[in-house]
Short mmCIF file of C-alpha atoms in Angstrom, two decimals:
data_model
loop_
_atom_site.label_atom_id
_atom_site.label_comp_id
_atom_site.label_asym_id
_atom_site.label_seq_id
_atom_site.Cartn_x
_atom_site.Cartn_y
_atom_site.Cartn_z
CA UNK A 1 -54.18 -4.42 -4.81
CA UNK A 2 -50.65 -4.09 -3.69
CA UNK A 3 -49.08 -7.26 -2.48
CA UNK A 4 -46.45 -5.83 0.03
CA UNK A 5 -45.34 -9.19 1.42
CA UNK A 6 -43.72 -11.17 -1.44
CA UNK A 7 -43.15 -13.90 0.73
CA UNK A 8 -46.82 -14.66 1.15
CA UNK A 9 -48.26 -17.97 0.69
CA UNK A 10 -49.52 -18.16 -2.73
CA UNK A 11 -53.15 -19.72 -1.31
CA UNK A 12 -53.41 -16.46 1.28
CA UNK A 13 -52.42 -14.46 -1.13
CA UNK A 14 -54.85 -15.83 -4.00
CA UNK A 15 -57.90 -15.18 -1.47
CA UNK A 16 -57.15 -11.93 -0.71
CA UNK A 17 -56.78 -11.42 -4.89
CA UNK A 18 -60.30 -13.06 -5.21
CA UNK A 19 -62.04 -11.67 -2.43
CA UNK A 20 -60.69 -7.79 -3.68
CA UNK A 21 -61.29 -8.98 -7.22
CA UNK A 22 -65.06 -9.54 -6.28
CA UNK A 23 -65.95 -6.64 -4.03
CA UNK A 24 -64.35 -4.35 -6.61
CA UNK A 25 -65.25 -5.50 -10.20
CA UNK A 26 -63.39 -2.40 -11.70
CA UNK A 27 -60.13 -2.58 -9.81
CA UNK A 28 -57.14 -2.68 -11.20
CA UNK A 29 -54.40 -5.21 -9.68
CA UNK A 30 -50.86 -3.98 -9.43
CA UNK A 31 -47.35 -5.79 -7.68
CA UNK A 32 -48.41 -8.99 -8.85
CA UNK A 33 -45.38 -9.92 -10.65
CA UNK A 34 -43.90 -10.11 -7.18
CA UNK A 35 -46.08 -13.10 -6.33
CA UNK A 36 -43.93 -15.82 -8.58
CA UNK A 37 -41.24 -15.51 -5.57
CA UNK A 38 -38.99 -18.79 -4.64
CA UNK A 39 -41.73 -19.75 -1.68
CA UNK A 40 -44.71 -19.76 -4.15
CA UNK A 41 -43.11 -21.31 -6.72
CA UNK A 42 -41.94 -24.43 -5.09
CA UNK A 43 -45.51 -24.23 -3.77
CA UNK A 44 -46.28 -25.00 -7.12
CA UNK A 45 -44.42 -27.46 -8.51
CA UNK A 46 -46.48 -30.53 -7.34
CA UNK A 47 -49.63 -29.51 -9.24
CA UNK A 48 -46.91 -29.96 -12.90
CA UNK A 49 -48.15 -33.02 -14.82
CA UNK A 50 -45.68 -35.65 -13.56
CA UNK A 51 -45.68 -37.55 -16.72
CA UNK A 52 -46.24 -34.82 -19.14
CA UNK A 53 -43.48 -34.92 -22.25
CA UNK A 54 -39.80 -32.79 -21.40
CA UNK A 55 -39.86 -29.23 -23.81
CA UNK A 56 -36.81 -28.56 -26.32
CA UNK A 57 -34.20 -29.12 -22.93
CA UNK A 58 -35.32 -32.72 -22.64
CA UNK A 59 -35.97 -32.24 -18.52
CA UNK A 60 -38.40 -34.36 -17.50
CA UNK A 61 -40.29 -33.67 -14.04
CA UNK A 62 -38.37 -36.26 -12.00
CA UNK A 63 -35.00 -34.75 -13.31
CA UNK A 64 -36.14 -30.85 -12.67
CA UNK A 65 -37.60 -32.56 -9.04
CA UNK A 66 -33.81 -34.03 -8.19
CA UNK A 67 -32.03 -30.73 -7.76
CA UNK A 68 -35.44 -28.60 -6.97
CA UNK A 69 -34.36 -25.75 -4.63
CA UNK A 70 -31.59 -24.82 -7.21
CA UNK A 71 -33.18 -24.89 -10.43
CA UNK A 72 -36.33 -23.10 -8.16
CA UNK A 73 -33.98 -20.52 -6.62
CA UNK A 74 -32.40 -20.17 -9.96
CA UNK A 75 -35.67 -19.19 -12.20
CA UNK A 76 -36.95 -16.82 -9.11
CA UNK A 77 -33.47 -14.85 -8.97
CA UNK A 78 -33.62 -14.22 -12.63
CA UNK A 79 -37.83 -13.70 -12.65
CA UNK A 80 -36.46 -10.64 -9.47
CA UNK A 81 -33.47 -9.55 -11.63
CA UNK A 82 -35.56 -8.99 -14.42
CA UNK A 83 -33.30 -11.85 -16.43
CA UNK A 84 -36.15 -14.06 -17.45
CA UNK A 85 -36.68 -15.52 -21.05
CA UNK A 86 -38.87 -17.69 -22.22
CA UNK A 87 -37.28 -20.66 -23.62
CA UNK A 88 -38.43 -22.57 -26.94
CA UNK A 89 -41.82 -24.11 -27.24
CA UNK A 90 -41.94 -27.81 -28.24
CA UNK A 91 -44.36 -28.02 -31.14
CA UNK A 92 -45.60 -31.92 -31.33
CA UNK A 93 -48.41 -32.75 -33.57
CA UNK A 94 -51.28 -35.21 -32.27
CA UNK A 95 -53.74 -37.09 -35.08
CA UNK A 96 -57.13 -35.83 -35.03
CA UNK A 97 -60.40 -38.12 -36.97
CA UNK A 98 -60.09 -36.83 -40.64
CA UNK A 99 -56.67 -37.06 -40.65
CA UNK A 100 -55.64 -33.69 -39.40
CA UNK A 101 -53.63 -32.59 -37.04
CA UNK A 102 -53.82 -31.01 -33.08
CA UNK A 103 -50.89 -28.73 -32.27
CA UNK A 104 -49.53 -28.85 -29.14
CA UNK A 105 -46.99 -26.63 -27.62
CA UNK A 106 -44.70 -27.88 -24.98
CA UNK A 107 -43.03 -25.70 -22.78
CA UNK A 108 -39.77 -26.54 -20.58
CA UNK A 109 -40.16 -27.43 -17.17
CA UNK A 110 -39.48 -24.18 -15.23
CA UNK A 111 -41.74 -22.19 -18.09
CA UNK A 112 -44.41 -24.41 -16.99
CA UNK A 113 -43.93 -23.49 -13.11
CA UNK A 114 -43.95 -19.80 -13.77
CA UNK A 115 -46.72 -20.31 -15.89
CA UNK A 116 -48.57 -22.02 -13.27
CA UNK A 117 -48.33 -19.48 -10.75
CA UNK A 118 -49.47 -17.05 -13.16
CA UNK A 119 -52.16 -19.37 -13.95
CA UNK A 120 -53.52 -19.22 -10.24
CA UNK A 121 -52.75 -15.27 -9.62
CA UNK A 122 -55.21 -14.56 -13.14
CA UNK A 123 -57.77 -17.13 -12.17
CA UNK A 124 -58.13 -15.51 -8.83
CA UNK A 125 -58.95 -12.49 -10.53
CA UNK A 126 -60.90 -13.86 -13.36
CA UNK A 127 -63.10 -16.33 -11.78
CA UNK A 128 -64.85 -13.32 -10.34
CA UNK A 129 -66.01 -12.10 -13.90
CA UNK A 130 -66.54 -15.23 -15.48
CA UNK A 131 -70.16 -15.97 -16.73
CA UNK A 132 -72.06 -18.45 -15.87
CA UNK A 133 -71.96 -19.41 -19.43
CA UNK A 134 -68.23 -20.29 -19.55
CA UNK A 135 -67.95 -24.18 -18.59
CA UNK A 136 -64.09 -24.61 -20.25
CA UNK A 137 -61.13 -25.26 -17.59
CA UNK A 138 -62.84 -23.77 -14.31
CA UNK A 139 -62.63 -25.20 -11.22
CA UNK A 140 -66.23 -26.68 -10.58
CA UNK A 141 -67.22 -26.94 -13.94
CA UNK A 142 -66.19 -29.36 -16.55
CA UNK A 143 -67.44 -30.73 -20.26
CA UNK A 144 -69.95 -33.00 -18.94
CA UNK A 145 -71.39 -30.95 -16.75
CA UNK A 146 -71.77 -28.33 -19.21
CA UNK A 147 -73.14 -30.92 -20.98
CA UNK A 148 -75.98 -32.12 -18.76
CA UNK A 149 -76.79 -28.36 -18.32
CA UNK A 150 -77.13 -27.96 -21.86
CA UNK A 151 -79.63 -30.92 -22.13
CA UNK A 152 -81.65 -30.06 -19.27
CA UNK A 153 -82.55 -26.48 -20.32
CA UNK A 154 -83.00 -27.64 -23.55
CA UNK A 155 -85.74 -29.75 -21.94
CA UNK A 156 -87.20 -27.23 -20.15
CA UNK A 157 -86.71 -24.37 -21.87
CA UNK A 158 -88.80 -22.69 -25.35
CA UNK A 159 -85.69 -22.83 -27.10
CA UNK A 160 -86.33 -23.93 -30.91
CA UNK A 161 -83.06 -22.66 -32.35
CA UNK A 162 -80.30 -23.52 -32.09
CA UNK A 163 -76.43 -22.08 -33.76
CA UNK A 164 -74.27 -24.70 -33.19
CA UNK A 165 -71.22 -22.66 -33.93
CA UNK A 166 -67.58 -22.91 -35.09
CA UNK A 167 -64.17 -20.56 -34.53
CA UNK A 168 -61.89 -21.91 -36.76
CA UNK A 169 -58.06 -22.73 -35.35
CA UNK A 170 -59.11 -20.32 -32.34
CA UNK A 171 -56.03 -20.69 -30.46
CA UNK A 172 -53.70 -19.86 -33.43
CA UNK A 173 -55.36 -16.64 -34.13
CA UNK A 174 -56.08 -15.43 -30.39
CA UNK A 175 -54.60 -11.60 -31.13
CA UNK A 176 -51.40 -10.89 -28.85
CA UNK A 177 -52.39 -7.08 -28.85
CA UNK A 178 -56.09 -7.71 -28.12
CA UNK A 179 -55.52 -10.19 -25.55
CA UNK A 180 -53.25 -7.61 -23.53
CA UNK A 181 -55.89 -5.00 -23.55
CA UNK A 182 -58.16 -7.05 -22.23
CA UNK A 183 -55.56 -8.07 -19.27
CA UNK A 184 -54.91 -4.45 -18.72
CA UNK A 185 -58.78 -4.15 -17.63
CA UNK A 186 -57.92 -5.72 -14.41
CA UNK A 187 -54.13 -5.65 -13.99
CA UNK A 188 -52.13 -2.22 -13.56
CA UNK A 189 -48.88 -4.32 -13.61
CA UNK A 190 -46.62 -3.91 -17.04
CA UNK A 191 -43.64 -6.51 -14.83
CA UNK A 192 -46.68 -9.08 -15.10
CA UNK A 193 -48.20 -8.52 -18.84
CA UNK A 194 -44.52 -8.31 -19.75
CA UNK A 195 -44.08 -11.38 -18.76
CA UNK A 196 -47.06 -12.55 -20.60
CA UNK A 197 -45.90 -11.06 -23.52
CA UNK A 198 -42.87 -12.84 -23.68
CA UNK A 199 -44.82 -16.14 -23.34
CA UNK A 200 -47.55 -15.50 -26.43
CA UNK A 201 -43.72 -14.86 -28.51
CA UNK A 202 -42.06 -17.82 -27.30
CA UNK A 203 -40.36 -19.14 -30.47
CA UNK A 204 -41.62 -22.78 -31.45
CA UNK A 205 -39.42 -25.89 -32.49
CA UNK A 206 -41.50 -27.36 -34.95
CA UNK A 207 -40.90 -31.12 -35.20
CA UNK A 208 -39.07 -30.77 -38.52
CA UNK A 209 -36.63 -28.27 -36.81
CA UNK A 210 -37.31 -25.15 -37.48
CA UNK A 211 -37.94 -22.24 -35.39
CA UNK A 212 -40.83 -20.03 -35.85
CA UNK A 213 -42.09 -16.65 -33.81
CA UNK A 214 -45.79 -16.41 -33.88
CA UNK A 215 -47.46 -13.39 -34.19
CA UNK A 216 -51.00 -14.29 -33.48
CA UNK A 217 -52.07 -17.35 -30.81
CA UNK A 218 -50.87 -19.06 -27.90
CA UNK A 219 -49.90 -22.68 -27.90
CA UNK A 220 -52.53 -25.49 -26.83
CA UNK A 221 -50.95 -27.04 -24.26
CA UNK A 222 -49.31 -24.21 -22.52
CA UNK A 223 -50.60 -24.18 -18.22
CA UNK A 224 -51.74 -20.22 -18.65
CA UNK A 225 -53.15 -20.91 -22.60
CA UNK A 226 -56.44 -22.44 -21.00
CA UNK A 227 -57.32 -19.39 -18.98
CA UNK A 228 -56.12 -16.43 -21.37
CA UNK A 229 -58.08 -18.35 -23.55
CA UNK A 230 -61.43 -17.84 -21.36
CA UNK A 231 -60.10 -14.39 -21.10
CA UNK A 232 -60.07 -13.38 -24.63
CA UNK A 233 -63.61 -15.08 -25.32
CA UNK A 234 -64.96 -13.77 -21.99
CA UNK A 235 -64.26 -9.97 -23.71
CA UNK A 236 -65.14 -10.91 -27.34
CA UNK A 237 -68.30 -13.42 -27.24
CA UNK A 238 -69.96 -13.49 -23.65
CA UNK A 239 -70.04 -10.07 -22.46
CA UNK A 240 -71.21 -9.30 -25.62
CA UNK A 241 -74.11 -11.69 -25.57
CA UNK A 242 -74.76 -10.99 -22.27
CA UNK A 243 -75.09 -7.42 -22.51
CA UNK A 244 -75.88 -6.59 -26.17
CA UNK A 245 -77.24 -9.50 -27.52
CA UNK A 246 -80.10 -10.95 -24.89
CA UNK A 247 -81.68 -7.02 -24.30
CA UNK A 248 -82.64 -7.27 -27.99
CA UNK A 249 -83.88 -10.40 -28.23
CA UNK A 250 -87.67 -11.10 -27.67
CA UNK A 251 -87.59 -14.78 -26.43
CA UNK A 252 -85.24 -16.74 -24.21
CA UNK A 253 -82.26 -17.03 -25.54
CA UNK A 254 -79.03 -19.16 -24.35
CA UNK A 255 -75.23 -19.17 -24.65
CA UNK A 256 -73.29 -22.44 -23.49
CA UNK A 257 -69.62 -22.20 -23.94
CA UNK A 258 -66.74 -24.59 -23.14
CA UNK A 259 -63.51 -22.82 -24.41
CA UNK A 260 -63.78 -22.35 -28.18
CA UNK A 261 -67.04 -24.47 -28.45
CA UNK A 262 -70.19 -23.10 -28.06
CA UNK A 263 -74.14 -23.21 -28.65
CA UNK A 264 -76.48 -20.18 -29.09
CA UNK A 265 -80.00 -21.20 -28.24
CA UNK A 266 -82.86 -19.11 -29.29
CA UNK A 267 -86.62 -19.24 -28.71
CA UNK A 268 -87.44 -17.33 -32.11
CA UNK A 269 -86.00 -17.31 -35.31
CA UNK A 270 -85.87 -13.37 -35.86
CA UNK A 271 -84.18 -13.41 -32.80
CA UNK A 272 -81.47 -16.25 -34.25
CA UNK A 273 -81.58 -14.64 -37.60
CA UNK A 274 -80.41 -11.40 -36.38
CA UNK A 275 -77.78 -13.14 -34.10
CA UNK A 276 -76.16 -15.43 -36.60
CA UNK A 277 -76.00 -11.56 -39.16
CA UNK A 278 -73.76 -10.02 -36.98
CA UNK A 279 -71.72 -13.28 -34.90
CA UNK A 280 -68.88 -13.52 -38.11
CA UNK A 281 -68.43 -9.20 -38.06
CA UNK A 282 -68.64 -9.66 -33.94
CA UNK A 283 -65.60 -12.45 -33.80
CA UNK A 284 -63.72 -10.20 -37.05
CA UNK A 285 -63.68 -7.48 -34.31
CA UNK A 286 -60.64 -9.51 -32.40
CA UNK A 287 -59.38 -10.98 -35.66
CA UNK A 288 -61.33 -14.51 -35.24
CA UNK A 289 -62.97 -16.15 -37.94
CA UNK A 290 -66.11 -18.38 -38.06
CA UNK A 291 -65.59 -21.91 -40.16
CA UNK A 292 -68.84 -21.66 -42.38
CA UNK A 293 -68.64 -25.58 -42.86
CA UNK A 294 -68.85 -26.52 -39.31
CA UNK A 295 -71.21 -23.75 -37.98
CA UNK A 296 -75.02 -24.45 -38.67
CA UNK A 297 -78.37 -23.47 -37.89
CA UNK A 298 -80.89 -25.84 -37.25
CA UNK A 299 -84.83 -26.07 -35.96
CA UNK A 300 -84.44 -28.14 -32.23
CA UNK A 301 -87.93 -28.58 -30.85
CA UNK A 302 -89.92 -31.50 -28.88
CA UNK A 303 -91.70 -31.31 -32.23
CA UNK A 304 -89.42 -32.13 -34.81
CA UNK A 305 -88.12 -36.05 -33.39
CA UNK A 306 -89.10 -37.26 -37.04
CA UNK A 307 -86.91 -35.15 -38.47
CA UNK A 308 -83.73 -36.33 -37.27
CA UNK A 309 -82.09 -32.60 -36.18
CA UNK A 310 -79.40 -32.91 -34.32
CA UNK A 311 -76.32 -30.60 -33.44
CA UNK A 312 -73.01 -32.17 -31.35
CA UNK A 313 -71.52 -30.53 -28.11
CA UNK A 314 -68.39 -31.57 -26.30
CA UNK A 315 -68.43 -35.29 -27.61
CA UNK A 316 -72.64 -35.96 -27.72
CA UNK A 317 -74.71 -35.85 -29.62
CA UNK A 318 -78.29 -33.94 -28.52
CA UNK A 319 -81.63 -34.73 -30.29
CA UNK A 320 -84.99 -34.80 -29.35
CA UNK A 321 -86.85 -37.82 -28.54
CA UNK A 322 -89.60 -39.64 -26.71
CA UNK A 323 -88.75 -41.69 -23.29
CA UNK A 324 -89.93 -45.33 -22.51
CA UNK A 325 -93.52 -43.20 -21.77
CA UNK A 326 -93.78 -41.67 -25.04
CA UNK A 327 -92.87 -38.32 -23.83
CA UNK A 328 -90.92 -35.73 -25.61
CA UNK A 329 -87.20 -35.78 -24.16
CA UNK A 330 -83.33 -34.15 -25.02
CA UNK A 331 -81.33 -37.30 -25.49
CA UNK A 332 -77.46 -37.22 -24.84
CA UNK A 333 -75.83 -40.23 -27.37
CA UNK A 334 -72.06 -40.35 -27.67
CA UNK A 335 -71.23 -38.69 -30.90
CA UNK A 336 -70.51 -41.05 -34.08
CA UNK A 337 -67.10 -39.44 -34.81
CA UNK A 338 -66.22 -39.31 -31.64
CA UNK A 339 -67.50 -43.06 -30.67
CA UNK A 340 -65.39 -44.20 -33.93
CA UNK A 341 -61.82 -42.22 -33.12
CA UNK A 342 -62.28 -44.15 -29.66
CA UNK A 343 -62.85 -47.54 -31.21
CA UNK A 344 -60.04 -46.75 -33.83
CA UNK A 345 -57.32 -45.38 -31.01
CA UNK A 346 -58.35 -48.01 -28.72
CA UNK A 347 -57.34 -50.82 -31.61
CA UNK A 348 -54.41 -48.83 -32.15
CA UNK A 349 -53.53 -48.55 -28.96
CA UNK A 350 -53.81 -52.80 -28.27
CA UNK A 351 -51.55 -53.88 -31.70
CA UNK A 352 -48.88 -50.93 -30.33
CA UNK A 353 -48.66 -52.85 -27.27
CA UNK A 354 -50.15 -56.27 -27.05
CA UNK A 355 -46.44 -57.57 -27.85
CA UNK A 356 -44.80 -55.57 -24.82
CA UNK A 357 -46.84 -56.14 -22.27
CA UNK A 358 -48.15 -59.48 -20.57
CA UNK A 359 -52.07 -60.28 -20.77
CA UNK A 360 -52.56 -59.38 -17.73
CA UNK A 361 -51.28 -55.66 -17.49
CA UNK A 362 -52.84 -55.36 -21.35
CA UNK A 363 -56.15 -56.08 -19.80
CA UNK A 364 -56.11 -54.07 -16.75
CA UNK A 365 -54.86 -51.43 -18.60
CA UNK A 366 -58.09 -51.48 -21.45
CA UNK A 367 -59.96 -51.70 -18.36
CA UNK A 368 -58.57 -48.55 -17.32
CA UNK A 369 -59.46 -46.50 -20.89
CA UNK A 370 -62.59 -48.34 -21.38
CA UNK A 371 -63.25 -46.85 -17.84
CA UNK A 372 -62.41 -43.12 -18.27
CA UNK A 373 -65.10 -43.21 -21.34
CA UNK A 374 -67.43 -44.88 -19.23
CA UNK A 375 -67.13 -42.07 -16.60
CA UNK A 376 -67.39 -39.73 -19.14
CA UNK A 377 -70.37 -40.84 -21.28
CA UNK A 378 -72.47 -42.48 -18.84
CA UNK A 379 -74.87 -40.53 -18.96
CA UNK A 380 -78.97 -41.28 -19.18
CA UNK A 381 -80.45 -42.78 -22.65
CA UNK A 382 -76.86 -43.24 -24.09
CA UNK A 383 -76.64 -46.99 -22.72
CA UNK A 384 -76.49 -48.63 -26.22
CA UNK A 385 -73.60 -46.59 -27.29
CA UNK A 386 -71.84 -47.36 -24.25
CA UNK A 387 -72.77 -51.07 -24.72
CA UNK A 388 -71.30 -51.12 -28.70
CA UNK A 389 -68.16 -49.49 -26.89
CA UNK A 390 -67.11 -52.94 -25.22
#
């Protein structure tokens, strides 16, 4: 589709993107590089995290937001001119339960914008081909309601197996060259890939101060990571169980995916069996790797409640068990690990700052956390969990 306005409003132009994108699954977008003009970028700019930490320049949002129209002017002259570089990644490490570590990649201020538009131009495109499988960082979709979705066909499905399944450090191995041949399905545009190219080797500032080039992932963290993500995973596990996998099979069979988490759920075990052979060779293909101590098989059926099988998804826990009527059920409990990390950082979080704040803003402040997990696991039959939370 060739964009011949560049001066288009990013939201007219990102319809016309979908709309094309849908009517013609095997196009090929081209001129979209000319989309991150000055107009669409400060377009932009108010959907950046406001809070979120400054990269390796220490600009912070309000700072970049003082002198907007020249630091915006400035990034699109040098995005036309060809000039661009991506600056330094941020590398800051967050605790995880277990005592490991999340890396998080930070980029500067006016990486982020760029990224953001390119964000919206590929999730115009991609949104189109998406599966109804894929749950992670859409628009419309979320982890809870992937979730709920997960329970309920569980409940009415004949699904008695399930593969609750494991890539291990996903976004550190996501292959640079695989990831661009996928992108080249849909976009005829080397300005554009170029430019995603120079993000996936960014150099990262590691905390201790050195500089590394990656060869193989893309930063969590990063505004595009989230949807090349879905991208890569899109070509390497859905299409493939769409397509391949569910023809062969001789019962029902289910895929539920939120970014680099997913469930395979199968209503015979030949069917599982021959699945779970040829996952580990499937995700080798594009250089992933399944962790064999996280990824399990187990028997899920209305049957087995005695047996305690359970798998986790996305923060619950899902069992089978019998309602106030004695009926057969999927119940949804807040997972134990993740129930304790949100006692443990919430008693962090209170001796950090019980000294520098007053009673009152400490309180509505808990109020505020307790809150967002409230929202988020509130959810039928997981009331006692939600009680041992206060």
């Amino acid at each position: 589709m060739q964009i011949r306005q560049a001066d288009k409003h990013m939201r007219t132009s990102l319809r016309g993107i979908a709309k094309r994108a849908k009517e013609e699954p095997k196009h090929r977008f081209g001129n979209l590089y000319s989309l991150l003009n000055e107009k669409n970028l400060v377009e932009c700019f108010p959907q950046l995290n406001r809070k979120a930490a400054p990269g390796v320049d220490a600009v912070d949002w309000k700072t970049f937001e003082s002198n907007l129209k020249e630091n915006v002017s400035h990034l699109a002259r040098s995005l036309k001119e060809k000039r661009y570089k991506a600056k330094l990644v941020r590398r800051r490490n967050i605790p995880k339960p277990g005592g490991k570590q999340r890396p998080l990649g930070i980029p500067v201020i006016g990486d982020k914008l760029v990224q953001t538009a390119a964000a919206q131009i590929l999730s115009a495109i991609y949104e189109q081909d998406f599966l109804p499988c894929s749950h992670g960082y859409r628009r419309g979709k979320g982890p809870q309601r992937a979730a709920l979705e997960l329970s309920q066909r569980l409940h009415r499905g004949r699904f008695r197996w399930v593969v609750d399944a494991d890539i291990r450090g996903f976004f550190d191995h996501i292959d640079h060259e695989w990831l661009l041949k996928m992108l080249e399905v849909r976009i005829n545009d080397r300005a554009f890939l170029g430019l995603i190219r120079k993000w996936l080797k960014a150099g990262i500032l590691e905390e201790d101060g050195r500089v590394v080039y990656p060869i193989t992932g893309t930063p969590q963290g990063g505004v595009v990571s989230a949807v090349l993500a879905n991208i890569y995973l899109h070509y390497a596990l859905d299409l493939w169980f769409e397509k391949i996998v569910k023809p062969r099979c001789n019962g029902d069979v289910m895929l539920m995916r939120f970014a680099d988490d997913f469930v395979c759920c199968f209503q015979y075990r030949e069917d599982e069996r021959r699945f779970s052979k040829v996952l580990g060779k499937r995700l080798g293909k594009f250089l992933l790797e399944l962790s064999v101590e996280k990824t399990k098989v187990l028997k899920f059926t209305r049957f087995e409640t005695e047996n305690n099988n359970s798998f986790t998804f996305l923060g619950f826990e899902f069992r089978w068990g019998l309602s106030r009527a004695g009926k057969p059920l999927v119940t949804m409990r807040t997972a134990r690990q993740k129930f304790r990390a949100a006692l443990a950082a919430i008693k962090s979080w209170i001796k950090k700052d019980r000294s520098k704040l007053g009673t009152a803003e400490l309180l509505n402040k808990l109020k505020q956390k307790l809150q967002g997990h409230f929202n988020y696991y509130g959810v039928s039959g997981n009331c006692e969990m939600l009680v041992s939370a206060t």
